[in-house]
């Protein structure tokens, strides 16, 4: 009889000890079978991502930990953060849509200048190549072999022409992208400033 009373006291003490020790929080979560579980030990790691609730000793919810976002939701959250950061940067750089337009015009003028220089250089290289080919033709008409240095210069001029053509195409692509980007920035700034 004495042993039974001691066992009951131990059991009661075991139930009351967490309350006395201050461990009064309960964790409520749903396990893999869809069963709602109450636990004083916390939420197992595999269930944390599904969200859970923390309850006080009266069973009232004191904190709700929402489920972790899905991959699609996370993608949306990150896109929103990127948009907010981009908007903040846009507002730091420009005060008005007219500021964006001025910056656009400066950038396009700069790129037009680079394209113009590259086209001028291309024309110059073509002229040099034509002169070298004329010299080579004169040698051939006179029955002489074309000197190796002239042939090498002709090849170099051809390579230089290809490089300049490539530069022109690259500058044109950059110009098109810059124009599009500045237009998008101007339109977004109008929205942010309420100037639709």
N, CA, C and O of each residue as an XYZ file, in Angstrom:
784
protein
N       0.827     -1.195      0.000
C       0.000      0.000      0.000
C       0.863      1.247      0.000
O       0.613      2.206     -0.730
N       1.884      1.205      0.838
C       2.810      2.329      0.906
C       3.523      2.530     -0.441
O       3.772      3.658     -0.866
N       3.844      1.405     -1.098
C       4.512      1.447     -2.400
C       3.605      2.061     -3.463
O       4.084      2.826     -4.301
N       2.308      1.748     -3.454
C       1.344      2.290     -4.402
C       1.198      3.796     -4.216
O       1.141      4.536     -5.198
N       1.136      4.250     -2.994
C       1.026      5.689     -2.715
C       2.269      6.409     -3.201
O       2.183      7.509     -3.746
N       3.416      5.794     -3.005
C       4.676      6.395     -3.451
C       4.711      6.486     -4.972
O       5.191      7.480     -5.517
N       4.217      5.478     -5.658
C       4.163      5.482     -7.117
C       3.234      6.581     -7.605
O       3.550      7.289     -8.562
N       2.072      6.726     -6.938
C       1.130      7.783     -7.335
C       1.734      9.164     -7.110
O       1.592     10.055     -7.948
N       2.392      9.333     -6.004
C       3.041     10.631     -5.718
C       4.109     10.935     -6.766
O       4.237     12.071     -7.223
N       4.866      9.920     -7.140
C       5.907     10.101     -8.158
C       5.285     10.484     -9.494
O       5.785     11.360    -10.199
N       4.192      9.817     -9.829
C       3.496     10.098    -11.078
C       2.951     11.528    -11.077
O       3.103     12.257    -12.058
N       2.314     11.925     -9.969
C       1.769     13.266     -9.836
C       2.885     14.304     -9.894
O       2.755     15.339    -10.547
N       3.989     14.007     -9.196
C       5.135     14.917     -9.231
C       5.686     15.029    -10.652
O       6.082     16.114    -11.078
N       5.714     13.922    -11.385
C       6.179     13.927    -12.770
C       5.304     14.790    -13.666
O       5.802     15.430    -14.592
N       4.003     14.810    -13.395
C       3.092     15.637    -14.177
C       3.184     17.105    -13.794
O       3.056     17.981    -14.649
N       3.405     17.377    -12.521
C       3.453     18.763    -12.050
C       4.825     19.396    -12.234
O       4.921     20.618    -12.349
N       5.866     18.616    -12.266
C       7.221     19.156    -12.352
C       7.427     20.100    -13.535
O       8.023     21.162    -13.352
N       6.959     19.760    -14.746
C       7.141     20.707    -15.855
C       6.456     22.044    -15.591
O       6.964     23.090    -15.993
N       5.302     22.017    -14.914
C       4.588     23.261    -14.620
C       5.381     24.075    -13.605
O       5.550     25.284    -13.763
N       5.862     23.409    -12.568
C       6.644     24.078    -11.534
C       7.959     24.597    -12.101
O       8.403     25.692    -11.757
N       8.572     23.816    -12.961
C       9.873     24.202    -13.532
C       9.737     25.289    -14.585
O      10.751     25.799    -15.061
N       8.535     25.658    -14.962
C       8.343     26.737    -15.933
C       8.191     26.261    -17.360
O       8.047     27.081    -18.267
N       8.220     24.961    -17.585
C       8.071     24.430    -18.940
C       6.579     24.291    -19.232
O       6.052     23.182    -19.329
N       5.917     25.420    -19.369
C       4.471     25.406    -19.515
C       4.015     25.500    -20.959
O       2.813     25.470    -21.223
N       4.913     25.608    -21.870
C       4.510     25.743    -23.274
C       4.233     24.384    -23.884
O       4.932     23.402    -23.632
N       3.198     24.363    -24.689
C       2.859     23.179    -25.466
C       3.019     23.531    -26.939
O       2.816     24.675    -27.344
N       3.378     22.550    -27.715
C       3.516     22.743    -29.149
C       2.467     21.895    -29.839
O       2.336     20.702    -29.566
N       1.711     22.529    -30.746
C       0.662     21.817    -31.466
C       1.044     21.809    -32.949
O       1.276     22.857    -33.551
N       1.102     20.623    -33.513
C       1.429     20.463    -34.931
C       0.684     19.269    -35.497
O       0.091     18.489    -34.752
N       0.714     19.130    -36.794
C       0.048     18.013    -37.473
C       1.131     17.086    -37.995
O       2.052     17.520    -38.687
N       1.015     15.808    -37.660
C       2.034     14.847    -38.097
C       1.746     14.342    -39.520
O       0.828     14.815    -40.190
N       2.547     13.380    -39.954
C       2.431     12.868    -41.330
C       1.103     12.172    -41.606
O       0.684     12.076    -42.760
N       0.435     11.683    -40.558
C      -0.848     10.999    -40.732
C      -2.025     11.956    -40.662
O      -3.177     11.546    -40.800
N      -1.728     13.250    -40.445
C      -2.796     14.238    -40.352
C      -3.362     14.371    -38.959
O      -4.388     15.021    -38.758
N      -2.701     13.760    -37.997
C      -3.154     13.819    -36.612
C      -2.570     15.043    -35.930
O      -1.386     15.341    -36.085
N      -3.407     15.761    -35.167
C      -2.921     16.904    -34.413
C      -2.220     16.393    -33.163
O      -2.784     15.596    -32.413
N      -0.999     16.847    -32.939
C      -0.177     16.380    -31.826
C       0.099     17.546    -30.893
O       0.409     18.649    -31.343
N      -0.014     17.298    -29.569
C       0.395     18.263    -28.548
C       1.645     17.700    -27.888
O       1.676     16.533    -27.497
N       2.667     18.527    -27.766
C       3.924     18.037    -27.203
C       4.602     19.122    -26.395
O       4.594     20.294    -26.771
N       5.193     18.715    -25.270
C       6.004     19.644    -24.474
C       7.451     19.642    -24.956
O       8.206     20.560    -24.636
N       7.843     18.638    -25.709
C       9.228     18.501    -26.149
C       9.565     19.357    -27.371
O      10.737     19.480    -27.727
N       8.590     19.931    -27.997
C       8.838     20.727    -29.198
C       8.337     20.014    -30.437
O       7.712     18.956    -30.363
N       8.626     20.615    -31.569
C       8.156     20.080    -32.852
C       9.328     19.356    -33.506
O      10.414     19.925    -33.619
N       9.130     18.116    -33.935
C      10.209     17.394    -34.626
C      10.641     18.163    -35.891
O       9.810     18.786    -36.552
N      11.916     18.118    -36.217
C      12.430     18.889    -37.362
C      11.669     18.658    -38.663
O      11.492     19.584    -39.455
N      11.220     17.423    -38.885
C      10.531     17.127    -40.146
C       9.154     17.775    -40.244
O       8.573     17.818    -41.328
N       8.619     18.282    -39.124
C       7.293     18.901    -39.136
C       7.341     20.424    -39.008
O       6.320     21.090    -39.183
N       8.508     20.977    -38.707
C       8.622     22.424    -38.489
C       8.197     23.208    -39.729
O       7.521     24.230    -39.615
N       8.585     22.739    -40.902
C       8.269     23.443    -42.144
C       6.785     23.550    -42.439
O       6.364     24.389    -43.236
N       5.985     22.695    -41.796
C       4.532     22.716    -42.027
C       3.832     23.750    -41.155
O       2.636     23.999    -41.308
N       4.595     24.353    -40.233
C       4.024     25.337    -39.324
C       3.498     24.666    -38.063
O       3.215     23.468    -38.054
N       3.370     25.450    -37.003
C       2.874     24.928    -35.740
C       2.424     26.088    -34.856
O       2.609     27.258    -35.188
N       1.825     25.725    -33.716
C       1.371     26.731    -32.763
C       2.008     26.462    -31.415
O       2.268     25.314    -31.058
N       2.260     27.539    -30.661
C       2.762     27.426    -29.299
C       1.608     27.849    -28.388
O       1.012     28.910    -28.577
N       1.301     26.999    -27.391
C       0.184     27.263    -26.475
C       0.714     27.463    -25.060
O       1.738     26.892    -24.684
N       0.006     28.281    -24.280
C       0.399     28.439    -22.876
C      -0.227     27.330    -22.047
O      -0.880     26.435    -22.583
N      -0.022     27.395    -20.710
C      -0.509     26.306    -19.858
C      -2.029     26.247    -19.767
O      -2.571     25.239    -19.314
N      -2.739     27.310    -20.188
C      -4.202     27.261    -20.240
C      -4.711     26.766    -21.602
O      -5.919     26.649    -21.808
N      -3.807     26.481    -22.509
C      -4.200     25.991    -23.823
C      -4.490     27.092    -24.828
O      -5.027     26.828    -25.904
N      -4.137     28.325    -24.486
C      -4.340     29.439    -25.424
C      -3.130     29.563    -26.353
O      -1.985     29.377    -25.942
N      -3.415     29.877    -27.595
C      -2.341     30.052    -28.572
C      -1.624     31.362    -28.273
O      -2.241     32.427    -28.235
N      -0.303     31.269    -28.059
C       0.482     32.484    -27.799
C       1.400     32.838    -28.965
O       1.904     33.958    -29.051
N       1.609     31.893    -29.844
C       2.433     32.175    -31.015
C       2.062     31.212    -32.130
O       1.847     30.023    -31.894
N       1.989     31.739    -33.350
C       1.705     30.898    -34.522
C       2.900     30.998    -35.457
O       3.280     32.084    -35.895
N       3.472     29.866    -35.745
C       4.584     29.804    -36.700
C       3.985     29.293    -38.011
O       3.585     28.133    -38.107
N       3.927     30.169    -39.018
C       3.276     29.746    -40.271
C       4.122     28.715    -41.024
O       5.323     28.587    -40.786
N       3.481     27.991    -41.927
C       4.232     27.032    -42.740
C       5.293     27.743    -43.575
O       5.133     28.903    -43.955
N       6.358     27.036    -43.847
C       7.401     27.587    -44.728
C       6.795     27.776    -46.118
O       5.963     26.977    -46.547
N       7.211     28.832    -46.823
C       6.650     29.055    -48.162
C       7.048     27.948    -49.139
O       8.120     27.353    -49.036
N       6.149     27.694    -50.085
C       6.458     26.728    -51.144
C       7.510     27.334    -52.066
O       7.836     28.515    -51.954
N       8.029     26.533    -52.960
C       9.037     27.028    -53.908
C       8.465     28.175    -54.734
O       9.147     29.167    -54.987
N       7.208     28.034    -55.152
C       6.568     29.086    -55.951
C       6.367     30.355    -55.129
O       6.597     31.463    -55.614
N       5.934     30.182    -53.881
C       5.759     31.349    -52.997
C       7.100     32.027    -52.712
O       7.187     33.254    -52.680
N       8.141     31.221    -52.507
C       9.476     31.785    -52.252
C       9.959     32.563    -53.470
O      10.559     33.630    -53.338
N       9.697     32.027    -54.645
C      10.075     32.718    -55.880
C       9.364     34.073    -55.959
O       9.967     35.079    -56.333
N       8.082     34.085    -55.605
C       7.295     35.319    -55.616
C       7.828     36.311    -54.576
O       7.952     37.502    -54.860
N       8.141     35.822    -53.379
C       8.675     36.683    -52.308
C       9.988     37.316    -52.744
O      10.203     38.513    -52.559
N      10.862     36.500    -53.324
C      12.162     37.016    -53.772
C      11.998     38.024    -54.906
O      12.723     39.017    -54.974
N      11.041     37.763    -55.796
C      10.780     38.704    -56.893
C      10.269     40.036    -56.344
O      10.654     41.102    -56.825
N       9.401     39.967    -55.335
C       8.877     41.194    -54.722
C       9.992     41.982    -54.033
O      10.040     43.209    -54.117
N      10.890     41.260    -53.348
C      12.017     41.931    -52.680
C      12.923     42.594    -53.716
O      13.384     43.720    -53.526
N      13.169     41.885    -54.804
C      14.014     42.441    -55.862
C      13.364     43.679    -56.471
O      14.041     44.668    -56.752
N      12.052     43.620    -56.674
C      11.318     44.759    -57.229
C      11.386     45.955    -56.281
O      11.600     47.086    -56.716
N      11.202     45.701    -54.988
C      11.266     46.786    -53.996
C      12.657     47.410    -53.961
O      12.797     48.630    -53.865
N      13.679     46.568    -54.039
C      15.058     47.066    -54.044
C      15.324     47.887    -55.305
O      15.951     48.945    -55.253
N      14.839     47.383    -56.429
C      15.002     48.088    -57.702
C      14.274     49.437    -57.677
O      14.793     50.445    -58.156
N      13.064     49.437    -57.109
C      12.296     50.685    -57.012
C      13.015     51.701    -56.126
O      13.076     52.886    -56.453
N      13.558     51.228    -55.003
C      14.269     52.129    -54.083
C      15.489     52.726    -54.780
O      15.773     53.915    -54.637
N      16.200     51.903    -55.526
C      17.380     52.388    -56.250
C      16.969     53.403    -57.324
O      17.633     54.424    -57.501
N      15.895     53.125    -58.024
C      15.392     54.026    -59.059
C      15.059     55.394    -58.458
O      15.378     56.434    -59.034
N      14.418     55.373    -57.299
C      14.057     56.635    -56.638
C      15.287     57.376    -56.109
O      15.260     58.599    -55.977
N      16.363     56.649    -55.806
C      17.608     57.312    -55.388
C      18.293     57.992    -56.570
O      18.860     59.076    -56.426
N      18.238     57.355    -57.736
C      18.922     57.883    -58.922
C      18.184     59.035    -59.587
O      18.807     59.990    -60.051
N      16.863     58.948    -59.635
C      16.088     59.918    -60.409
C      14.967     60.525    -59.575
O      14.313     59.839    -58.790
N      14.763     61.810    -59.759
C      13.672     62.496    -59.059
C      12.417     62.571    -59.914
O      11.299     62.545    -59.400
N      12.615     62.663    -61.231
C      11.481     62.811    -62.144
C      11.703     61.959    -63.390
O      12.834     61.566    -63.675
N      10.638     61.670    -64.132
C      10.796     60.952    -65.404
C      11.676     61.725    -66.389
O      12.337     61.130    -67.240
N      11.679     63.049    -66.267
C      12.520     63.866    -67.155
C      14.013     63.599    -66.889
O      14.828     63.645    -67.811
N      14.365     63.320    -65.619
C      15.757     62.971    -65.291
C      16.162     61.687    -66.016
O      17.274     61.571    -66.530
N      15.243     60.733    -66.045
C      15.514     59.463    -66.734
C      15.709     59.727    -68.225
O      16.609     59.162    -68.847
N      14.868     60.584    -68.793
C      14.955     60.881    -70.224
C      16.293     61.547    -70.565
O      16.906     61.240    -71.587
N      16.737     62.465    -69.695
C      18.037     63.116    -69.937
C      19.175     62.100    -69.875
O      20.086     62.130    -70.702
N      19.119     61.204    -68.894
C      20.155     60.164    -68.771
C      20.125     59.236    -69.992
O      21.169     58.816    -70.492
N      18.928     58.929    -70.453
C      18.776     58.085    -71.643
C      19.416     58.739    -72.862
O      20.157     58.099    -73.607
N      19.119     60.022    -73.054
C      19.681     60.737    -74.202
C      21.210     60.802    -74.142
O      21.884     60.660    -75.162
N      21.753     61.018    -72.930
C      23.225     61.050    -72.782
C      23.833     59.700    -73.141
O      24.820     59.630    -73.873
N      23.232     58.616    -72.616
C      23.772     57.276    -72.869
C      23.683     56.922    -74.344
O      24.635     56.385    -74.910
N      22.552     57.214    -74.972
C      22.403     56.888    -76.396
C      23.362     57.713    -77.240
O      23.901     57.207    -78.224
N      23.587     58.972    -76.876
C      24.549     59.815    -77.612
C      25.964     59.244    -77.479
O      26.735     59.237    -78.439
N      26.292     58.763    -76.267
C      27.606     58.158    -76.048
C      27.783     56.919    -76.921
O      28.828     56.733    -77.544
N      26.761     56.082    -76.959
C      26.833     54.860    -77.773
C      26.834     55.188    -79.269
O      27.525     54.531    -80.047
N      26.063     56.199    -79.670
C      26.086     56.628    -81.071
C      27.486     57.100    -81.452
O      27.950     56.859    -82.566
N      28.157     57.779    -80.509
C      29.539     58.225    -80.754
C      30.477     57.048    -80.965
O      31.308     57.065    -81.872
N      30.345     56.024    -80.124
C      31.185     54.832    -80.259
C      30.916     54.121    -81.583
O      31.842     53.649    -82.242
N      29.639     54.046    -81.966
C      29.283     53.417    -83.246
C      29.875     54.225    -84.393
O      30.410     53.662    -85.348
N      29.777     55.549    -84.293
C      30.322     56.416    -85.348
C      31.834     56.263    -85.497
O      32.351     56.206    -86.612
N      32.540     56.196    -84.362
C      34.003     56.015    -84.403
C      34.342     54.668    -85.036
O      35.232     54.577    -85.881
N      33.626     53.624    -84.619
C      33.889     52.290    -85.166
C      33.609     52.250    -86.668
O      34.351     51.614    -87.417
N      32.554     52.918    -87.110
C      32.249     52.956    -88.554
C      33.334     53.723    -89.310
O      33.736     53.324    -90.403
N      33.804     54.824    -88.723
C      34.887     55.589    -89.351
C      36.151     54.752    -89.458
O      36.821     54.755    -90.490
N      36.474     54.035    -88.386
C      37.654     53.160    -88.408
C      37.494     52.044    -89.430
O      38.455     51.672    -90.103
N      36.280     51.509    -89.546
C      36.020     50.454    -90.522
C      36.243     50.975    -91.939
O      36.844     50.293    -92.768
N      35.758     52.187    -92.213
C      35.953     52.776    -93.542
C      37.438     52.985    -93.822
O      37.904     52.739    -94.935
N      38.177     53.438    -92.820
C      39.619     53.661    -92.969
C      40.345     52.346    -93.260
O      41.226     52.296    -94.118
N      39.973     51.288    -92.544
C      40.606     49.978    -92.747
C      40.274     49.450    -94.140
O      41.129     48.854    -94.794
N      39.054     49.659    -94.593
C      38.676     49.225    -95.949
C      39.510     49.959    -97.006
O      39.964     49.364    -97.983
N      39.697     51.257    -96.785
C      40.511     52.042    -97.724
C      41.944     51.522    -97.739
O      42.543     51.380    -98.805
N      42.498     51.237    -96.554
C      43.868     50.705    -96.476
C      43.969     49.355    -97.171
O      44.947     49.070    -97.864
N      42.941     48.524    -96.976
C      42.947     47.217    -97.630
C      42.885     47.386    -99.154
O      43.579     46.680    -99.886
N      42.065     48.310    -99.623
C      41.950     48.548   -101.070
C      43.296     49.001   -101.634
O      43.689     48.576   -102.720
N      44.005     49.864   -100.896
C      45.335     50.328   -101.344
C      46.331     49.171   -101.392
O      47.120     49.054   -102.330
N      46.282     48.319   -100.369
C      47.196     47.165   -100.339
C      46.875     46.188   -101.473
O      47.781     45.629   -102.091
N      45.589     45.987   -101.740
C      45.211     45.087   -102.832
C      45.630     45.670   -104.182
O      45.996     44.934   -105.098
N      45.574     46.995   -104.293
C      46.023     47.653   -105.524
C      47.528     47.434   -105.724
O      47.992     47.167   -106.832
N      48.281     47.554   -104.615
C      49.741     47.315   -104.697
C      50.018     45.861   -105.081
O      50.902     45.585   -105.891
N      49.258     44.939   -104.497
C      49.442     43.520   -104.816
C      49.125     43.271   -106.286
O      49.826     42.505   -106.947
N      48.072     43.912   -106.809
C      47.701     43.748   -108.220
C      48.799     44.285   -109.129
O      49.102     43.680   -110.157
N      49.403     45.427   -108.758
C      50.500     45.992   -109.547
C      51.667     45.009   -109.628
O      52.273     44.842   -110.686
N      51.974     44.368   -108.514
C      53.062     43.375   -108.516
C      52.717     42.219   -109.441
O      53.559     41.758   -110.212
N      51.475     41.753   -109.363
C      51.065     40.615   -110.193
C      51.073     40.981   -111.672
O      51.479     40.175   -112.509
N      50.615     42.224   -112.006
C      50.606     42.647   -113.422
C      52.024     42.759   -113.969
O      52.267     42.539   -115.156
N      52.937     43.099   -113.101
C      54.348     43.242   -113.527
C      55.036     41.880   -113.546
O      56.214     41.787   -113.891
N      54.310     40.821   -113.177
C      54.888     39.478   -113.220
C      55.738     39.176   -112.001
O      56.525     38.230   -112.017
N      55.594     39.962   -110.944
C      56.377     39.718   -109.726
C      55.477     39.073   -108.677
O      54.254     39.216   -108.694
N      56.121     38.368   -107.779
C      55.380     37.785   -106.646
C      55.008     38.914   -105.685
O      55.771     39.859   -105.483
N      53.849     38.795   -105.115
C      53.407     39.800   -104.132
C      54.232     39.597   -102.863
O      54.291     38.484   -102.342
N      54.870     40.657   -102.358
C      55.684     40.526   -101.144
C      54.845     40.009    -99.963
O      53.670     40.346    -99.821
N      55.478     39.191    -99.131
C      54.800     38.562    -98.004
C      54.234     39.598    -97.032
O      53.168     39.397    -96.450
N      54.963     40.717    -96.862
C      54.489     41.715    -95.893
C      53.180     42.366    -96.367
O      52.342     42.745    -95.547
N      53.004     42.496    -97.706
C      51.752     43.067    -98.234
C      50.600     42.070    -98.012
O      49.508     42.461    -97.599
N      50.852     40.783    -98.290
C      49.827     39.764    -98.057
C      49.436     39.704    -96.578
O      48.258     39.564    -96.247
N      50.436     39.813    -95.690
C      50.173     39.781    -94.244
C      49.344     41.005    -93.842
O      48.428     40.895    -93.027
N      49.667     42.165    -94.412
C      48.904     43.380    -94.089
C      47.457     43.269    -94.582
O      46.529     43.707    -93.902
N      47.274     42.682    -95.766
C      45.908     42.491    -96.291
C      45.116     41.595    -95.326
O      43.967     41.892    -94.996
N      45.740     40.499    -94.879
C      45.068     39.592    -93.924
C      44.737     40.328    -92.624
O      43.651     40.165    -92.067
N      45.686     41.140    -92.148
C      45.445     41.898    -90.907
C      44.280     42.875    -91.068
O      43.482     43.063    -90.150
N      44.195     43.489    -92.244
C      43.098     44.436    -92.495
C      41.749     43.718    -92.505
O      40.748     44.250    -92.025
N      41.734     42.496    -93.063
C      40.491     41.705    -93.066
C      40.074     41.352    -91.632
O      38.899     41.449    -91.278
N      41.043     40.946    -90.821
C      40.760     40.609    -89.416
C      40.248     41.840    -88.674
O      39.291     41.755    -87.905
N      40.891     42.986    -88.907
C      40.486     44.230    -88.247
C      39.072     44.638    -88.656
O      38.300     45.127    -87.832
N      38.735     44.435    -89.939
C      37.376     44.751    -90.390
C      36.337     43.900    -89.650
O      35.300     44.409    -89.228
N      36.620     42.613    -89.498
C      35.685     41.724    -88.790
C      35.537     42.146    -87.330
O      34.439     42.115    -86.776
N      36.651     42.542    -86.713
C      36.591     42.983    -85.325
C      35.738     44.251    -85.198
O      34.923     44.371    -84.283
N      35.934     45.191    -86.123
C      35.168     46.440    -86.080
C      33.685     46.201    -86.364
O      32.824     46.821    -85.740
N      33.389     45.305    -87.305
C      31.981     44.967    -87.572
C      31.332     44.368    -86.323
O      30.189     44.680    -85.989
N      32.088     43.500    -85.641
C      31.593     42.885    -84.412
C      31.356     43.946    -83.331
O      30.358     43.896    -82.613
N      32.288     44.911    -83.222
C      32.132     46.010    -82.258
C      30.874     46.816    -82.551
O      30.123     47.165    -81.641
N      30.653     47.107    -83.826
C      29.477     47.901    -84.217
C      28.192     47.166    -83.826
O      27.272     47.763    -83.267
N      28.140     45.866    -84.127
C      26.954     45.076    -83.763
C      26.756     45.054    -82.251
O      25.629     45.157    -81.767
N      27.862     44.920    -81.500
C      27.770     44.908    -80.034
C      27.273     46.249    -79.513
O      26.396     46.288    -78.650
N      27.823     47.353    -80.028
C      27.375     48.683    -79.592
C      25.894     48.903    -79.920
O      25.153     49.494    -79.135
N      25.480     48.415    -81.095
C      24.067     48.567    -81.462
C      23.160     47.772    -80.521
O      22.082     48.238    -80.153
N      23.601     46.562    -80.131
C      22.813     45.746    -79.201
C      22.748     46.424    -77.831
O      21.694     46.451    -77.196
N      23.883     46.972    -77.380
C      23.918     47.676    -76.091
C      23.012     48.898    -76.148
O      22.312     49.206    -75.183
N      23.028     49.592    -77.284
C      22.190     50.790    -77.443
C      20.715     50.413    -77.343
O      19.940     51.086    -76.662
N      20.334     49.338    -78.021
C      18.940     48.896    -78.007
C      18.513     48.507    -76.582
O      17.427     48.870    -76.130
N      19.386     47.762    -75.883
C      19.077     47.344    -74.511
C      18.993     48.556    -73.580
O      18.112     48.621    -72.723
N      19.912     49.518    -73.749
C      19.907     50.720    -72.909
C      18.634     51.523    -73.146
O      18.012     52.002    -72.197
N      18.250     51.669    -74.402
C      17.035     52.413    -74.735
C      15.826     51.770    -74.056
O      15.000     52.456    -73.454
N      15.734     50.452    -74.162
C      14.624     49.719    -73.559
C      14.644     49.854    -72.032
O      13.602     50.065    -71.412
N      15.821     49.733    -71.436
C      15.956     49.818    -69.982
C      15.573     51.204    -69.461
O      14.851     51.317    -68.471
N      16.054     52.257    -70.124
C      15.714     53.617    -69.699
C      14.211     53.883    -69.859
O      13.599     54.530    -69.009
N      13.626     53.386    -70.941
C      12.183     53.561    -71.127
C      11.397     52.861    -70.018
O      10.422     53.406    -69.502
N      11.833     51.636    -69.652
C      11.170     50.899    -68.574
C      11.326     51.648    -67.244
O      10.380     51.745    -66.463
N      12.546     52.184    -66.997
C      12.781     52.950    -65.766
C      11.902     54.196    -65.717
O      11.336     54.527    -64.674
N      11.794     54.877    -66.843
C      10.966     56.094    -66.893
C       9.503     55.758    -66.593
O       8.846     56.448    -65.814
N       9.000     54.684    -67.222
C       7.605     54.286    -67.012
C       7.368     53.833    -65.579
O       6.333     54.153    -64.994
N       8.325     53.083    -64.998
C       8.184     52.621    -63.611
C       8.218     53.814    -62.655
O       7.459     53.856    -61.686
N       9.091     54.776    -62.923
C       9.179     55.956    -62.067
C       7.871     56.744    -62.104
O       7.435     57.284    -61.087
N       7.256     56.806    -63.270
C       5.950     57.482    -63.372
C       4.931     56.801    -62.460
O       4.151     57.469    -61.781
N       4.942     55.488    -62.450
C       4.020     54.732    -61.596
C       4.329     55.008    -60.120
O       3.420     55.259    -59.329
N       5.609     54.961    -59.758
C       5.997     55.175    -58.360
C       5.649     56.586    -57.884
O       5.298     56.788    -56.722
N       5.748     57.552    -58.788
C       5.446     58.947    -58.428
C       3.973     59.284    -58.631
O       3.545     60.404    -58.352
N       3.195     58.314    -59.118
C       1.772     58.553    -59.356
C       1.499     59.469    -60.519
O       0.537     60.237    -60.502
N       2.354     59.393    -61.546
C       2.210     60.254    -62.718
C       1.788     59.471    -63.930
O       2.376     59.634    -64.999
N       0.802     58.638    -63.802
C       0.353     57.846    -64.949
C      -0.178     58.787    -65.975
O      -0.620     58.355    -67.040
